Coordinates of C-alpha atoms in Angstrom, one line a residue:
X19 CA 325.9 215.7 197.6
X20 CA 325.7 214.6 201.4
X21 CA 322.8 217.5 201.8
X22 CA 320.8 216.1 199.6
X23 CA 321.6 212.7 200.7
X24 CA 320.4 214.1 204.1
X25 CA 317.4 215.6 203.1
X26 CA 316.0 213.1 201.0
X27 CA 316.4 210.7 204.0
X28 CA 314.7 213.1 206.7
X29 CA 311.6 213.1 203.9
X30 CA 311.7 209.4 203.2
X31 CA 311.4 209.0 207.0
X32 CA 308.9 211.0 207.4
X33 CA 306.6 210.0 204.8
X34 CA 307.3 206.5 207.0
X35 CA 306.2 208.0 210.2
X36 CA 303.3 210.1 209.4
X37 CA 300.7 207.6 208.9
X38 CA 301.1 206.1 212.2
X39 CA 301.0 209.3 214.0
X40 CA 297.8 211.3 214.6
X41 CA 296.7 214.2 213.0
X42 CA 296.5 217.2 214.8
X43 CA 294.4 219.6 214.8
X44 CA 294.7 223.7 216.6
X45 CA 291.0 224.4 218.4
X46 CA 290.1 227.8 219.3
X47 CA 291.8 227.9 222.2
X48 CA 294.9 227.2 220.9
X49 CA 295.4 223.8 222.0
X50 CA 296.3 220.7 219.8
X51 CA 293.9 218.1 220.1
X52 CA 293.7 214.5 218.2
X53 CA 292.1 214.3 215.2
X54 CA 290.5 210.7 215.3
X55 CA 289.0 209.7 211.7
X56 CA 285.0 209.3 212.9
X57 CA 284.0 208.3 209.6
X58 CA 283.5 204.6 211.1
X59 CA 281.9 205.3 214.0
X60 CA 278.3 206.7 212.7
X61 CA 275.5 204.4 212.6
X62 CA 272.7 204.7 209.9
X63 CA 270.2 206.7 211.0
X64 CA 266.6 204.9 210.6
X65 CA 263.8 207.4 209.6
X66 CA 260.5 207.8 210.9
X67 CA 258.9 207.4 207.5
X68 CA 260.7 204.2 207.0
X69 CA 259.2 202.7 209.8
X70 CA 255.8 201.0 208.9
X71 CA 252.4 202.8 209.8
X72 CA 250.9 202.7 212.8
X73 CA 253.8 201.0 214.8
X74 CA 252.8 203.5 217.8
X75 CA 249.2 203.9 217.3
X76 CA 247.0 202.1 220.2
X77 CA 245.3 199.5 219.4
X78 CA 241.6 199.4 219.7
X79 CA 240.3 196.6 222.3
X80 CA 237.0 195.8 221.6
X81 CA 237.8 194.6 218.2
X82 CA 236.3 191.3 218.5
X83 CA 233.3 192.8 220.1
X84 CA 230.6 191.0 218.2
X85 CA 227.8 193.5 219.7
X86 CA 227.9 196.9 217.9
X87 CA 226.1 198.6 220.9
X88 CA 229.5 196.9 223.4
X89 CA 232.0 197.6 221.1
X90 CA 230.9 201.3 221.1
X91 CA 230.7 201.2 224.4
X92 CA 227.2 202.8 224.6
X93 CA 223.7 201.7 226.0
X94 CA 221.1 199.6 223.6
X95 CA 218.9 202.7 223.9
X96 CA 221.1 205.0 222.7
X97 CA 220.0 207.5 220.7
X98 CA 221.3 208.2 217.1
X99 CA 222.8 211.4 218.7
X100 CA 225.2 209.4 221.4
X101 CA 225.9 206.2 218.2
X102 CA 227.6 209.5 216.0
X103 CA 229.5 211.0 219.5
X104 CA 230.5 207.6 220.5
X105 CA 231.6 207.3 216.8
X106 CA 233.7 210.0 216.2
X107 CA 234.7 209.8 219.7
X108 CA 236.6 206.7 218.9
X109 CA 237.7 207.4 215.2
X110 CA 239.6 210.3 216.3
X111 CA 241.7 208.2 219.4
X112 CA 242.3 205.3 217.2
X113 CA 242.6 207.2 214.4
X114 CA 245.9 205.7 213.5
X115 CA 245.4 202.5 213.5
X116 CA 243.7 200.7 210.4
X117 CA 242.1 197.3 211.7
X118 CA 240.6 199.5 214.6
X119 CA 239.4 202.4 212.6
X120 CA 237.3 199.3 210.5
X121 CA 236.0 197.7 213.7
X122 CA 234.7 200.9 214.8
X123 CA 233.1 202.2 211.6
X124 CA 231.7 198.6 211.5
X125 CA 230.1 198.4 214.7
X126 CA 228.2 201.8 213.3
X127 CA 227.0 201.1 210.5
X128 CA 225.7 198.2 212.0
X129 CA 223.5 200.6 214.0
X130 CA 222.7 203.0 211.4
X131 CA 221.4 200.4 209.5
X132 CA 219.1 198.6 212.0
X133 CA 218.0 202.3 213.0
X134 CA 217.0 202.9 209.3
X135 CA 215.3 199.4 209.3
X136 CA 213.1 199.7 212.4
X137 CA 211.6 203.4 211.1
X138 CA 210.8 202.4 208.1
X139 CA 209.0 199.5 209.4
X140 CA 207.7 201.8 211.9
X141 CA 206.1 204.1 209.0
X142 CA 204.8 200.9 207.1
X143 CA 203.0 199.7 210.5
X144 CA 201.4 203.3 210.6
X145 CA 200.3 203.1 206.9
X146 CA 199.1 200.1 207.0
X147 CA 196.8 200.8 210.3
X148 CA 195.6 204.2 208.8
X149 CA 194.8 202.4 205.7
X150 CA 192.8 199.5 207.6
X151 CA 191.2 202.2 209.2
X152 CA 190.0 204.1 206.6
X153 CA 188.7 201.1 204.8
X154 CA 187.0 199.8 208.1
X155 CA 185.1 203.4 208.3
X156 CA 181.3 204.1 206.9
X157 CA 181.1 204.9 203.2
X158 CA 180.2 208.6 204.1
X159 CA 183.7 209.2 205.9
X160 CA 185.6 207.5 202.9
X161 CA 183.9 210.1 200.4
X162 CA 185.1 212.6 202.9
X163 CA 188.3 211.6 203.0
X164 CA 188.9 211.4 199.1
X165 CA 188.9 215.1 199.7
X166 CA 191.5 215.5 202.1
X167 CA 195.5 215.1 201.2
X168 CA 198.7 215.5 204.0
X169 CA 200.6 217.7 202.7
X170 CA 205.0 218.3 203.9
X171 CA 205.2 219.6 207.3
X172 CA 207.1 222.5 206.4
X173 CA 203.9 223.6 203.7
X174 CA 201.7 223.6 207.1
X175 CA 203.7 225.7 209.3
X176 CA 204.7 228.0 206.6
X177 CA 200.1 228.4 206.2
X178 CA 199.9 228.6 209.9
X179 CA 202.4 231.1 210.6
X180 CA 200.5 232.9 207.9
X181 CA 197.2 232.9 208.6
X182 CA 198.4 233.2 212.6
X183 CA 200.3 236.7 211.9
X184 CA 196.4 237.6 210.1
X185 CA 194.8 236.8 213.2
X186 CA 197.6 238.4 215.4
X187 CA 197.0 242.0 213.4
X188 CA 193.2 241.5 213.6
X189 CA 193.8 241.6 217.1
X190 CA 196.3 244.0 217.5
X191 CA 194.1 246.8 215.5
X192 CA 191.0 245.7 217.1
X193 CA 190.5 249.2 218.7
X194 CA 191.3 250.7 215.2
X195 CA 188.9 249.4 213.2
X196 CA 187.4 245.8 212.0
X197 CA 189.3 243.1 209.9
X198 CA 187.7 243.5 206.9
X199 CA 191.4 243.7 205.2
X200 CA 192.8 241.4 207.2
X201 CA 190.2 239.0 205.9
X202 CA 190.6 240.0 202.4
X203 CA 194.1 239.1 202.4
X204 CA 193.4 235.9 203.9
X205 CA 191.0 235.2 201.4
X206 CA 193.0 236.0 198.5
X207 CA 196.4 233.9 200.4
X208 CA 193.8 230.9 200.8
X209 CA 192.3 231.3 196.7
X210 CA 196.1 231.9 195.2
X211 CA 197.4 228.2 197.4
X212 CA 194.3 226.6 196.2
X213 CA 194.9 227.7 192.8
X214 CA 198.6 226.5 193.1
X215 CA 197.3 223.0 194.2
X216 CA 194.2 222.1 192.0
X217 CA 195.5 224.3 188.4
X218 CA 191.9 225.5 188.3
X219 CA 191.4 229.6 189.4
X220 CA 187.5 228.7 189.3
X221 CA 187.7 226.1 191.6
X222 CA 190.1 227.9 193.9
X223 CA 188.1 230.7 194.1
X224 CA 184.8 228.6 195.3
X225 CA 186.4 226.9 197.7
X226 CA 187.7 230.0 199.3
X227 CA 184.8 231.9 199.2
X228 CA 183.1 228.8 200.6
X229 CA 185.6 228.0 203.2
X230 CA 185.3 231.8 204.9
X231 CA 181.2 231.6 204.7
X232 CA 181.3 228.1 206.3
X233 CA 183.7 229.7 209.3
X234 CA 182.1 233.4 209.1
X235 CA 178.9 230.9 209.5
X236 CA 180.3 229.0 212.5
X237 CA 181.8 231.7 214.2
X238 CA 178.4 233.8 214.4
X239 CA 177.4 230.6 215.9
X240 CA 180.1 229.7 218.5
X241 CA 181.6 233.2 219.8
X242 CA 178.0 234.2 221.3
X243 CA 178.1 231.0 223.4
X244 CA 181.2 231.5 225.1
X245 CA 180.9 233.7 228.3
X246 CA 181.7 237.2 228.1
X247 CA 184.4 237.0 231.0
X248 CA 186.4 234.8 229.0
X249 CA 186.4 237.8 226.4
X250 CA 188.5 240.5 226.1
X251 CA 186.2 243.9 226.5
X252 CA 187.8 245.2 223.4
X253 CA 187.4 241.9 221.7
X254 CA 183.8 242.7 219.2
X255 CA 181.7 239.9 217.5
X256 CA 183.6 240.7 214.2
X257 CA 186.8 240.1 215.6
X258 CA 186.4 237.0 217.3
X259 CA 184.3 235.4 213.8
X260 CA 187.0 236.6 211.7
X261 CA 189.8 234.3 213.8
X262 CA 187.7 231.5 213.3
X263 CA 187.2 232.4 209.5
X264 CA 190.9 232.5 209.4
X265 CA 191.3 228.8 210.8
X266 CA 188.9 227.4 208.3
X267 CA 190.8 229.0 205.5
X268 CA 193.5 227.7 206.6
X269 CA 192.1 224.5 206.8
X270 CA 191.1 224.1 203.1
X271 CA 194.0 225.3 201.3
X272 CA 196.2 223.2 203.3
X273 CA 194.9 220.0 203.4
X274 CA 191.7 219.9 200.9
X275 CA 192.9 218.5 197.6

């Protein structure tokens, strides 16, 4: 009866004592250390994404820049090249940063709009003088001119290069043999872009046939006037005519209507 009365005592007291006794814990090296309860002592932990955007972006200075030129920081006579460097430039440092990203993509289309503006009053000047022109000109030149069109760039250089590689084989075979293919294929190049231009085979094939009299005609004309040292020995009459029969072919299917 005591022991128990013992015992139950020794466990009352120490169910009394524990709490206000550390914990301990055994680390690997054997050695009892405190085991404090550090469930208090964290702090909330504030994320990056909860932050709001662009808290560490810079800032772009030039924000209030009223000139678009100044707040690129480029010249007035910049070209469009240096506005799109200067541009993406600046997008790509303040990229972070909304109000600065807006100034900057303000200030350029600013630009690219005044740059539109001033060519395409540029191109209505040059109509308009060309036009006043033409209509200031004698009646014989107008009648002329109803014949003649501008056609794309790209259609001319694409004919030159052709009719140019002609006149580049002429040459090259000159010690061969005459151009007489040469020429044929440059008449039937010059009847088939004639024919894709007026819808009428007929009338394509006049103005071809026409077109490489009128320079065979002119070139019998000009080469004999030009003097002889100018001319390559192995250069004939037939050779030289048939390059200027190849310009005036190319002439009239490019830019006759």
């Amino acid at each position: 009866m005591s022991s128990s009365l013992l015992l139950s005592g020794s466990t009352l007291s120490s169910s009394l004592i524990a709490p206000s006794k550390l914990s301990l814990v055994r680390n690997p090296n054997k050695s009892l250390l405190p085991f404090r309860n550090t469930s208090r002592s964290f702090k909330t932990l504030k994320c990056a994404v909860d932050s709001p955007y662009g808290d560490n972006a810079p800032t772009f200075p030039r924000t209030r820049v009223w000139d678009p030129y100044k707040r690129l920081g480029i010249s007035p006579y910049a070209s469009e090249e240096e506005i799109w460097a200067s541009r993406n430039f600046l997008i790509e440092q303040y990229a972070g940063h909304e109000r600065s990203v807006e100034s900057i993509e303000g200030a350029f289309e600013k630009l690219l709009m005044s740059s539109f503006i001033r060519r395409k009053k540029t191109k209505i000047n040059l109509k308009t003088r060309l036009k006043k022109k033409v209509e200031e000109s004698p009646p014989w030149l107008k009648t002329l001119l109803d014949f003649v069109e501008m056609p794309p760039m790209d259609t001319i250089f694409r004919r030159l290069f052709l009719f140019a590689f002609m006149g580049g084989w002429s040459i090259m075979n000159s010690a061969e043999g005459g151009p007489a293919f040469q020429v044929a294929v440059s008449l039937a190049a010059c009847i088939y872009f004639l024919n894709e231009k007026t819808k009428s085979l007929g009338r394509a094939c006049l103005i071809g046939i026409g077109a490489l009299t009128a320079g065979w005609f002119c070139g019998s004309l000009i080469i004999p006037m030009i003097p002889t040292f100018l001319i390559h020995p192995t250069w004939t009459l037939e050779l030289l005519t048939s390059l200027v029969a190849y310009a005036f072919l190319f002439l009239s299917c490019t830019f006759l209507k």
